[in-house]
XYZ file of C-alpha atoms in Angstrom:
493
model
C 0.000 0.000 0.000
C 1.199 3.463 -1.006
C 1.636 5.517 2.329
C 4.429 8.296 2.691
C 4.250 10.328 5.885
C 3.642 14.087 5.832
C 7.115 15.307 4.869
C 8.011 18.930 6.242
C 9.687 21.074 3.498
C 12.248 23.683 4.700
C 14.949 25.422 3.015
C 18.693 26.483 3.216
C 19.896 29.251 1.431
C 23.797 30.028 0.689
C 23.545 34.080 0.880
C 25.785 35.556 -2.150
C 24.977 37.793 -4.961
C 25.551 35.221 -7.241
C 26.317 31.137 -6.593
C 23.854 30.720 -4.154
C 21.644 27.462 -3.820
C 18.598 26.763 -1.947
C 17.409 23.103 -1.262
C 13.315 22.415 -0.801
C 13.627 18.595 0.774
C 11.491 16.721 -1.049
C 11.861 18.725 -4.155
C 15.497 19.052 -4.961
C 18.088 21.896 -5.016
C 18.269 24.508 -7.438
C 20.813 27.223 -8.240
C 21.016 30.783 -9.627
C 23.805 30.402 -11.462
C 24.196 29.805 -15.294
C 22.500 28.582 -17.310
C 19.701 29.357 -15.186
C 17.818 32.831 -14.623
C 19.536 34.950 -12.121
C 17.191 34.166 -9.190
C 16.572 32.001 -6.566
C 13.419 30.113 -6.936
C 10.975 31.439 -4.117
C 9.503 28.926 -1.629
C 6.435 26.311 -2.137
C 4.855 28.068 0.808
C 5.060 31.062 -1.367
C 3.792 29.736 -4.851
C 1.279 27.554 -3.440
C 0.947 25.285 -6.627
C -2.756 23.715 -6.644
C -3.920 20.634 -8.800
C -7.599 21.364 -9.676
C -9.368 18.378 -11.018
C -12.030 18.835 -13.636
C -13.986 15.476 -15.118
C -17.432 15.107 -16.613
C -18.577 14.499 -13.301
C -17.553 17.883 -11.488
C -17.122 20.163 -15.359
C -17.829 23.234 -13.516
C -16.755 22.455 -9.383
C -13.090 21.431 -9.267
C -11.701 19.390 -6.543
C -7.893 20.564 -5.400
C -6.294 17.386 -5.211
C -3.078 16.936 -2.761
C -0.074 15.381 -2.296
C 0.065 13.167 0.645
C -3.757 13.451 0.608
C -4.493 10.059 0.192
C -7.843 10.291 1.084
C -8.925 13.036 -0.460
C -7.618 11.922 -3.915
C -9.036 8.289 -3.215
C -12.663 9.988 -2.946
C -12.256 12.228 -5.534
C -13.923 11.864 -9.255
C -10.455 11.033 -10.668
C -10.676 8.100 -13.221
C -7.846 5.594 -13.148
C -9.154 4.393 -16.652
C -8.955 7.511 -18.293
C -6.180 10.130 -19.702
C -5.169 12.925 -17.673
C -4.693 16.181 -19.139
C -2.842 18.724 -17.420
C -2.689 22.468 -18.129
C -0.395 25.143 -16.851
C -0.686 28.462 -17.461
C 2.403 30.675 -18.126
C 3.273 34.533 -16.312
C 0.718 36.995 -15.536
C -2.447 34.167 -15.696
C -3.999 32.230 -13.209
C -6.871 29.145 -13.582
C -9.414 32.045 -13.922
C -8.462 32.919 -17.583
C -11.032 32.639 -20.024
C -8.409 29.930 -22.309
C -7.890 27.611 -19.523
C -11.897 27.223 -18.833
C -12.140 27.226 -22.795
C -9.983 24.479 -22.969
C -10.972 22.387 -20.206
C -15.036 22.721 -21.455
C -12.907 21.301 -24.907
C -11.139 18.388 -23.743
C -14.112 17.111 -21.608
C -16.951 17.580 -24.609
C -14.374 15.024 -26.722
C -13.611 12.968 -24.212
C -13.789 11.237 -20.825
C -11.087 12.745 -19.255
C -9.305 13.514 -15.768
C -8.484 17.705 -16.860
C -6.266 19.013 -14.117
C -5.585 22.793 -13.843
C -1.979 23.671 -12.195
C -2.634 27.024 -10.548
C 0.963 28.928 -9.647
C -0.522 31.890 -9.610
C 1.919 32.380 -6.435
C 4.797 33.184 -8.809
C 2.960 34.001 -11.850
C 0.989 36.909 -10.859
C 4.015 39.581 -10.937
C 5.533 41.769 -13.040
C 9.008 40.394 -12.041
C 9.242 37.972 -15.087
C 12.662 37.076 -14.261
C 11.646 35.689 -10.708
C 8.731 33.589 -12.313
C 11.397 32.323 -15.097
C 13.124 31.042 -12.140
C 10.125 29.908 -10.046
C 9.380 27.695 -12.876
C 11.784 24.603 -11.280
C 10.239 24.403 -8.410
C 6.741 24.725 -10.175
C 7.360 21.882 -12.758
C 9.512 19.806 -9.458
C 5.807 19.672 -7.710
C 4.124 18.719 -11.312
C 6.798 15.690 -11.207
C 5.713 14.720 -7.433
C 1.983 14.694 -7.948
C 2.919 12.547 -10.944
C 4.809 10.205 -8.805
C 1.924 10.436 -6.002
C -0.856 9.540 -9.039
C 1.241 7.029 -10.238
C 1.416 4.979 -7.486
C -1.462 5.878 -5.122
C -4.120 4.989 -8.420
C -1.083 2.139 -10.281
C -1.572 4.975 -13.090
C 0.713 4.901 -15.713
C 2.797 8.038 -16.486
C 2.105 7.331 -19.962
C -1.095 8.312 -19.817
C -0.316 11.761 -18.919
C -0.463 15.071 -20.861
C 1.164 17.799 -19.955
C -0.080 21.293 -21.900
C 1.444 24.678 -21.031
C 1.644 27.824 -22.212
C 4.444 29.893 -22.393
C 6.201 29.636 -18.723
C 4.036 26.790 -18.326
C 6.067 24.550 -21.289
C 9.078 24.791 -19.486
C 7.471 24.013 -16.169
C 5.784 20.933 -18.221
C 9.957 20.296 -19.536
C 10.552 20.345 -16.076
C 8.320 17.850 -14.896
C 9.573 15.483 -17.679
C 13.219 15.953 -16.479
C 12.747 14.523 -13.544
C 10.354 11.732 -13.825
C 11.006 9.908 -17.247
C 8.300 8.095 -19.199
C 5.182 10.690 -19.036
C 3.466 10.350 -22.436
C 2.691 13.517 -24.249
C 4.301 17.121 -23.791
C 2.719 20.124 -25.039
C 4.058 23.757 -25.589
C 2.221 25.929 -26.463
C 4.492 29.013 -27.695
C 7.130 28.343 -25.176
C 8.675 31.139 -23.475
C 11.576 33.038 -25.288
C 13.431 34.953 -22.355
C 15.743 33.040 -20.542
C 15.072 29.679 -22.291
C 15.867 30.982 -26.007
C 18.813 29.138 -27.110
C 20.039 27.605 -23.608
C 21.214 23.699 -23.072
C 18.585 21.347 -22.644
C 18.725 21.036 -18.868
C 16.734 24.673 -18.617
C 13.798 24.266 -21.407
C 11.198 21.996 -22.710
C 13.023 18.986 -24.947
C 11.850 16.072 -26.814
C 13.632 14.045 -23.702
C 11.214 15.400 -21.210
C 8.032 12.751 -22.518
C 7.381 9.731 -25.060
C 6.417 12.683 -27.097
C 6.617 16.736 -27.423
C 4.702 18.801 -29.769
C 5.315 22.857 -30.004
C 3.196 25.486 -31.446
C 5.415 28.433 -32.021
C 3.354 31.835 -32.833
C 5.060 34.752 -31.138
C 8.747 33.914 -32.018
C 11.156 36.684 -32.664
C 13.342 35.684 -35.677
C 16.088 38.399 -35.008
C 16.113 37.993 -31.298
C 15.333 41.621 -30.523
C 12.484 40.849 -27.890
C 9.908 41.423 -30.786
C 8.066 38.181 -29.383
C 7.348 36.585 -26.208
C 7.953 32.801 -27.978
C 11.060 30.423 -28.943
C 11.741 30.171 -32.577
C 14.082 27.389 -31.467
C 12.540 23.800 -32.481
C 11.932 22.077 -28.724
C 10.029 19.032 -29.381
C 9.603 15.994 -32.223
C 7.445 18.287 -34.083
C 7.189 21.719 -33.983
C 4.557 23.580 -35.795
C 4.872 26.876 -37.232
C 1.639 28.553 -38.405
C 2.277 31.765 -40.511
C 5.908 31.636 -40.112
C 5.614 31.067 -36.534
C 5.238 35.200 -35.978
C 2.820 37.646 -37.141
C -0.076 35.948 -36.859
C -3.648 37.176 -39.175
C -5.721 39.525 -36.957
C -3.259 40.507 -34.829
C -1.993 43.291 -36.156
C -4.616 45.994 -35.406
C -3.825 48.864 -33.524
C -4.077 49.607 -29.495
C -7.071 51.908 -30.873
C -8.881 49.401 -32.258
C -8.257 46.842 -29.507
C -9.192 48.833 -26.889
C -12.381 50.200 -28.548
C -13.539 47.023 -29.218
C -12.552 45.250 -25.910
C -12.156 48.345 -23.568
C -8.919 49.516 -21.847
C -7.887 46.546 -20.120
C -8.640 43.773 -21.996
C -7.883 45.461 -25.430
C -4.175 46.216 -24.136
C -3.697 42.696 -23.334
C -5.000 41.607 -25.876
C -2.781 44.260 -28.080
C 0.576 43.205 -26.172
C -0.299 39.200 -26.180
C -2.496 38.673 -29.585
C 0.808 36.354 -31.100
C 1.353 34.743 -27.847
C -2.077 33.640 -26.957
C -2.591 32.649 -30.349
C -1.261 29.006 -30.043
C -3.615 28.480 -27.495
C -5.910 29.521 -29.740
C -5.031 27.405 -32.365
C -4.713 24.411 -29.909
C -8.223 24.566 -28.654
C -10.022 25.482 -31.899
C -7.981 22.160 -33.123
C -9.617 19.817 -30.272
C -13.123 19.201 -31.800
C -12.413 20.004 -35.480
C -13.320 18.267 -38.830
C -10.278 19.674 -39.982
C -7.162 18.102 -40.808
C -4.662 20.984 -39.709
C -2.292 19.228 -41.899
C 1.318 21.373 -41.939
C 3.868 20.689 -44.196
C 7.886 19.825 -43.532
C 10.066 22.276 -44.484
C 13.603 24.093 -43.293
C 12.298 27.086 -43.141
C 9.009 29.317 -43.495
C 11.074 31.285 -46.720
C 11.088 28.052 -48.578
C 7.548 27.067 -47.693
C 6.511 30.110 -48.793
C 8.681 30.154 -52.407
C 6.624 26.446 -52.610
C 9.092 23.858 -52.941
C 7.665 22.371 -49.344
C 4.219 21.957 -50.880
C 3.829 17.969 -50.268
C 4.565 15.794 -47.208
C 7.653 13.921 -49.022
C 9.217 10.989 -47.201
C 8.822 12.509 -43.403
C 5.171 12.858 -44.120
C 2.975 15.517 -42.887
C 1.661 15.831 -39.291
C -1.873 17.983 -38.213
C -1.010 20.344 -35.456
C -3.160 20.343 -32.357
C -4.875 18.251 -30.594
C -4.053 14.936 -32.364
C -0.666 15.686 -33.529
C 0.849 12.603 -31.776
C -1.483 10.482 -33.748
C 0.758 10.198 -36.790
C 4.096 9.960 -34.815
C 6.105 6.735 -34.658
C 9.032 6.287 -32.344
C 12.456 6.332 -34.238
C 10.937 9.162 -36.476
C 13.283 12.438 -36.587
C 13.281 14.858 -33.715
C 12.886 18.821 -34.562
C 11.094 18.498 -37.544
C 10.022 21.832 -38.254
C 6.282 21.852 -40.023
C 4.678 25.216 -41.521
C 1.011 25.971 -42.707
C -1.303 28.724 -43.084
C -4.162 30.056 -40.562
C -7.220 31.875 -41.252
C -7.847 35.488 -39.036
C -10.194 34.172 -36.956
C -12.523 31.008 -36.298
C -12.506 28.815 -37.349
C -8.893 29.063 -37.808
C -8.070 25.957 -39.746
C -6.765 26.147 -43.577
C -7.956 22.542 -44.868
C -6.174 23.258 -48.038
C -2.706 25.587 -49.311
C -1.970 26.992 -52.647
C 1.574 28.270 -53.342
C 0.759 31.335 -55.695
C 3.493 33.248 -57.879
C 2.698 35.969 -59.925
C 4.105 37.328 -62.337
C 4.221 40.972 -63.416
C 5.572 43.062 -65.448
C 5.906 47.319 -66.542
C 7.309 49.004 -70.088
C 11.028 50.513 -69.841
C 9.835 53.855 -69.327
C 7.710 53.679 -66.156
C 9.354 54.011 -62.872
C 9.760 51.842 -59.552
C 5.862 51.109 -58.691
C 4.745 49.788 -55.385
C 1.671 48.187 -53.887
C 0.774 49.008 -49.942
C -1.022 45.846 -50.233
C -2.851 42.623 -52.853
C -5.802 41.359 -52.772
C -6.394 37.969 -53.767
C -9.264 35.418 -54.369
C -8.732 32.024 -55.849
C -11.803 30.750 -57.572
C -12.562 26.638 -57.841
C -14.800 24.808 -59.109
C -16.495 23.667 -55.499
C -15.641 27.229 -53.563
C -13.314 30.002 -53.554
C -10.924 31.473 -51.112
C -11.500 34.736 -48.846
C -10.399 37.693 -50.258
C -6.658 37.436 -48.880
C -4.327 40.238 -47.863
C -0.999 39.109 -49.256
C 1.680 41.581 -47.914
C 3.187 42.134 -44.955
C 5.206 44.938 -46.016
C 4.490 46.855 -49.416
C 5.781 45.848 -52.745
C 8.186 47.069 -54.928
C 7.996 46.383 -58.558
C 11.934 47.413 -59.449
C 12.838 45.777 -62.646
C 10.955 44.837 -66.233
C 9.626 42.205 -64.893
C 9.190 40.632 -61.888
C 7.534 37.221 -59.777
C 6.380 37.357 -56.386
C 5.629 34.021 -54.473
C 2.441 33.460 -51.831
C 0.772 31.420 -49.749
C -3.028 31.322 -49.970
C -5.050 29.066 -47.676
C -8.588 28.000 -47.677
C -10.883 26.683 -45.292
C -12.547 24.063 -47.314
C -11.123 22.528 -50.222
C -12.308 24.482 -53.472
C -12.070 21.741 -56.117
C -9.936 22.868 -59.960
C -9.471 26.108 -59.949
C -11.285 28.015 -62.577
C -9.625 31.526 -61.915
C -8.812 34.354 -59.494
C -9.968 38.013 -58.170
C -6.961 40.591 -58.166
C -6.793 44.004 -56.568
C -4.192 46.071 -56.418
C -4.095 48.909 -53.625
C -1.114 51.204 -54.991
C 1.589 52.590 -51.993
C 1.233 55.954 -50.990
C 3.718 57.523 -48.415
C 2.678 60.495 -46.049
C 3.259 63.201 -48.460
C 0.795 61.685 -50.776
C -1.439 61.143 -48.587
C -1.652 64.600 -47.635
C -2.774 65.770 -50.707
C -5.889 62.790 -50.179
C -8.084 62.011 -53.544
C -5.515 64.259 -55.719
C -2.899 62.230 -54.733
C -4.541 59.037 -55.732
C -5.857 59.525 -59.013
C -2.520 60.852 -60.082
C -0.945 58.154 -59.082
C -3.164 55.512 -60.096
C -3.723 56.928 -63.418
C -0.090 56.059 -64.171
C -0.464 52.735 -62.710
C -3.208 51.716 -64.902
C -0.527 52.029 -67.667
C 2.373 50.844 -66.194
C 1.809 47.287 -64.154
C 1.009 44.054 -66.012
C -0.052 40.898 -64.953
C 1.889 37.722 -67.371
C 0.711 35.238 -65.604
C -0.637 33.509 -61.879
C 0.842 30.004 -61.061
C -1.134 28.355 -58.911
C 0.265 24.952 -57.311
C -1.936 23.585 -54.089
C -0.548 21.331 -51.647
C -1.276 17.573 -51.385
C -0.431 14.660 -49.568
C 1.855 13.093 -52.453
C 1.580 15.144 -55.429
C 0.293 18.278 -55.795
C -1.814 20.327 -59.002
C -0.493 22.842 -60.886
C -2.536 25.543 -62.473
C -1.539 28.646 -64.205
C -4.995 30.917 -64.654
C -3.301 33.711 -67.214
C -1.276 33.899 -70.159
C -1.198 36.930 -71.872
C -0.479 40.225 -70.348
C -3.699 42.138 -68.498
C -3.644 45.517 -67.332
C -3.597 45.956 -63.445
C -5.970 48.755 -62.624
C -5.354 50.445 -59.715
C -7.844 49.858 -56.381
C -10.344 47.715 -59.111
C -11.033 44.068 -58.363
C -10.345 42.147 -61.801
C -11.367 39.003 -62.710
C -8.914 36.733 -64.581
C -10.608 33.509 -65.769
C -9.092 30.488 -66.960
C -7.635 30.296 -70.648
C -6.862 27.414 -72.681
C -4.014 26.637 -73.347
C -2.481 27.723 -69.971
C -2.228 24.405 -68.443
């Protein structure tokens, strides 16, 4: 029979400015020096972690489950015969955030499940990020000992559970993994850049820590200039990179708009953390979808988007989310790196990609032309495509002629396509745009003259092989802030 006495935890710390250690009994040591942050973890008195069981039985009354507890967690609803799914929040939150209810109400509509919420909200709810970066050790070292204390009080295999945390929370979830092998499935979602970004394996989330690690990345920050709260740095078997893994669609209003439509507070947030909270997102709009949120292997998200990653090839592909250990066979490559498109807003899931590159061209004697952004709808023979933004950043039309590449997604899968919708939205800087209407027509009444489309090559994504289609052949004038319709010629095939 599994019965451990009530063990008292103290601690003994080495005073220095740097070097110093403090030791939690049953919990371990830990150290401020490198690679770790430059903090001493704080106390479990003082984070007072919390397990909060959730099951169909008690959806919206959780039960704090303890360790030592044995009776407690012998009378609870846990289910011995069922997963356990458990979800840790990262800094700032707590287990009142609207995403960790969302995703709890998700798991348990699919399926039977134990969901357990880890509430740290003892060392997340700061604004000293670097003393919840450290706090994480000792968070993730109590995750590991109500593993251990599951494991053997219910004979539940580690196996069976899930670890899911956001930001802070991945690393805590890494943490947990490091020091009790074998736990079955490891999810980060956008793992914390700052402090974790390129350090040794010992300090972050790493396919070691579980039988299997997936990452959503969706705030990285490719130049590491503390752009983005995520990693870019792979840290699992398969990390998933939707959009390029930055820059996500609808996030890039301004604090106006955010705040008029969600008011002061929760429109800042939701300005500062749109790319961050966006693999959570992504992850819980994934767990009851008919979609396949398949994502493609690739290097890198340049050459997925220039379309020479636009079929799973030998590593095959792998759907992000919810069931992205379902393809996954031990032995498989570690790191892969998989990129896809996202829609704006729900539901979120591209079922099908189409690498686009147009072609354009303009006579000798006009000038350097730019477009402040392209509009673009594909049109097939079942559906067509929203009307897509394409730029991030304006283009330039330099030389005679010119090809820019795309990628286009689409929520359902839109059958041959037939043809496209093009609009062109010509660049005007601040000077121009001081002079309003004037300054428009001038300028698009040399545009009309000067920009031609050649041709639109169209090739969608598949499994194997993908199609190729290229909609036009002969050169079309682009009229300025017009939406044009290019059918499908023969003879372009």
């Amino acid at each position: 029979m599994f019965i451990l006495p009530l063990i008292s935890i103290f601690y003994i710390v080495i005073a220095r400015a740097r070097g110093a250690r403090v030791c939690y009994w049953d919990l371990g040591c830990f150290t401020d020096e490198p690679p770790y942050p430059e903090r001493l973890p704080q106390p479990p008195e003082a984070l007072n972690v919390q397990f909060l069981l959730y099951t169909r039985h008690n959806m919206d009354d959780p039960q704090t489950l303890t360790v030592w507890d044995i009776e407690g967690t012998e009378t609870s609803h846990f289910n011995r015969t069922a997963d356990t799914k458990v979800i840790i929040h990262g800094f700032i939150d707590d287990t009142d955030v609207e995403w960790l209810i969302n995703m709890k109400d998700a798991i348990l509509y699919r399926e039977d499940a134990n969901v357990i919420l880890v509430d740290w909200a003892g060392g997340s709810k700061t604004l000293d990020y670097t003393q919840a970066a450290a706090d994480t050790r000792v968070v993730g070292s109590e995750v590991a000992r109500f593993i251990i204390f599951i494991k053997y009080l219910k004979d539940y295999p580690e196996e069976r559970f899930h670890l899911i945390g956001h930001s802070l929370g991945s690393h805590i979830a890494g943490q947990a993994g490091k020091l009790w092998k074998g736990i079955g499935r490891i999810t980060g979602l956008d793992p914390a850049y700052p402090f974790f970004e390129g350090k040794p394996p010992e300090v972050r989330l790493d396919p070691t820590d579980a039988i299997f690690v997936d990452a959503i990345h969706t705030d990285g920050d490719a130049n590491h200039k503390l752009a983005g709260f995520g990693m870019m740095d792979p840290v699992g078997h398969l990390d998933f990179y939707p959009n390029g893994g930055m820059d996500q669609p609808g996030c890039g209003e301004s604090l106006f708009e955010y705040v008029r439509d969600q008011g002061v507070w929760g429109g800042g947030e939701t300005f500062v953390v749109c790319n961050h909270l966006r693999a959570v997102i992504l992850f819980i709009d994934s767990i009851n979808s008919d979609c396949s949120w398949r994502a493609y292997p690739c290097s890198d998200y340049q050459t997925f988007v220039d379309g020479n990653c636009m079929t799973c090839g030998d590593a095959g592909c792998y759907s992000m989310g919810y069931d992205a250990d379902k393809a996954y066979t031990a032995g498989s490559p570690v790191n892969m790196k998989l990129y896809m498109t996202t829609a704006d807003s729900y539901p979120f899931c591209h079922e099908e990609l189409h690498h686009v590159k147009l072609s354009l061209s303009k006579p000798p004697d006009c000038e350097e032309y730019k477009a402040e952004q392209l509009y673009l709808r594909l049109r097939g023979e079942n559906k067509s495509t929203e009307n897509t933004p394409l730029l991030k950043d304006h283009l330039s039309l330099e030389h005679k002629s010119d090809s820019f590449e795309f990628i286009v997604g689409s929520r359902k899968g839109i059958g041959s396509i037939r043809g496209l919708d093009l609009r062109w939205k010509p660049y005007s800087d601040n000077i121009l745009s001081s002079l309003g209407v004037f300054a428009e027509w001038l300028f698009a009444s040399d545009l009309g003259t000067c920009v031609k489309l050649d041709k639109v090559r169209v090739d969608t994504a598949g499994d194997v092989n993908g199609t190729t289609t290229e909609v036009v052949c002969t050169r079309k004038d682009l009229q300025p802030d017009i939406t044009q319709t290019f059918q499908l010629e023969e003879g372009c095939l």
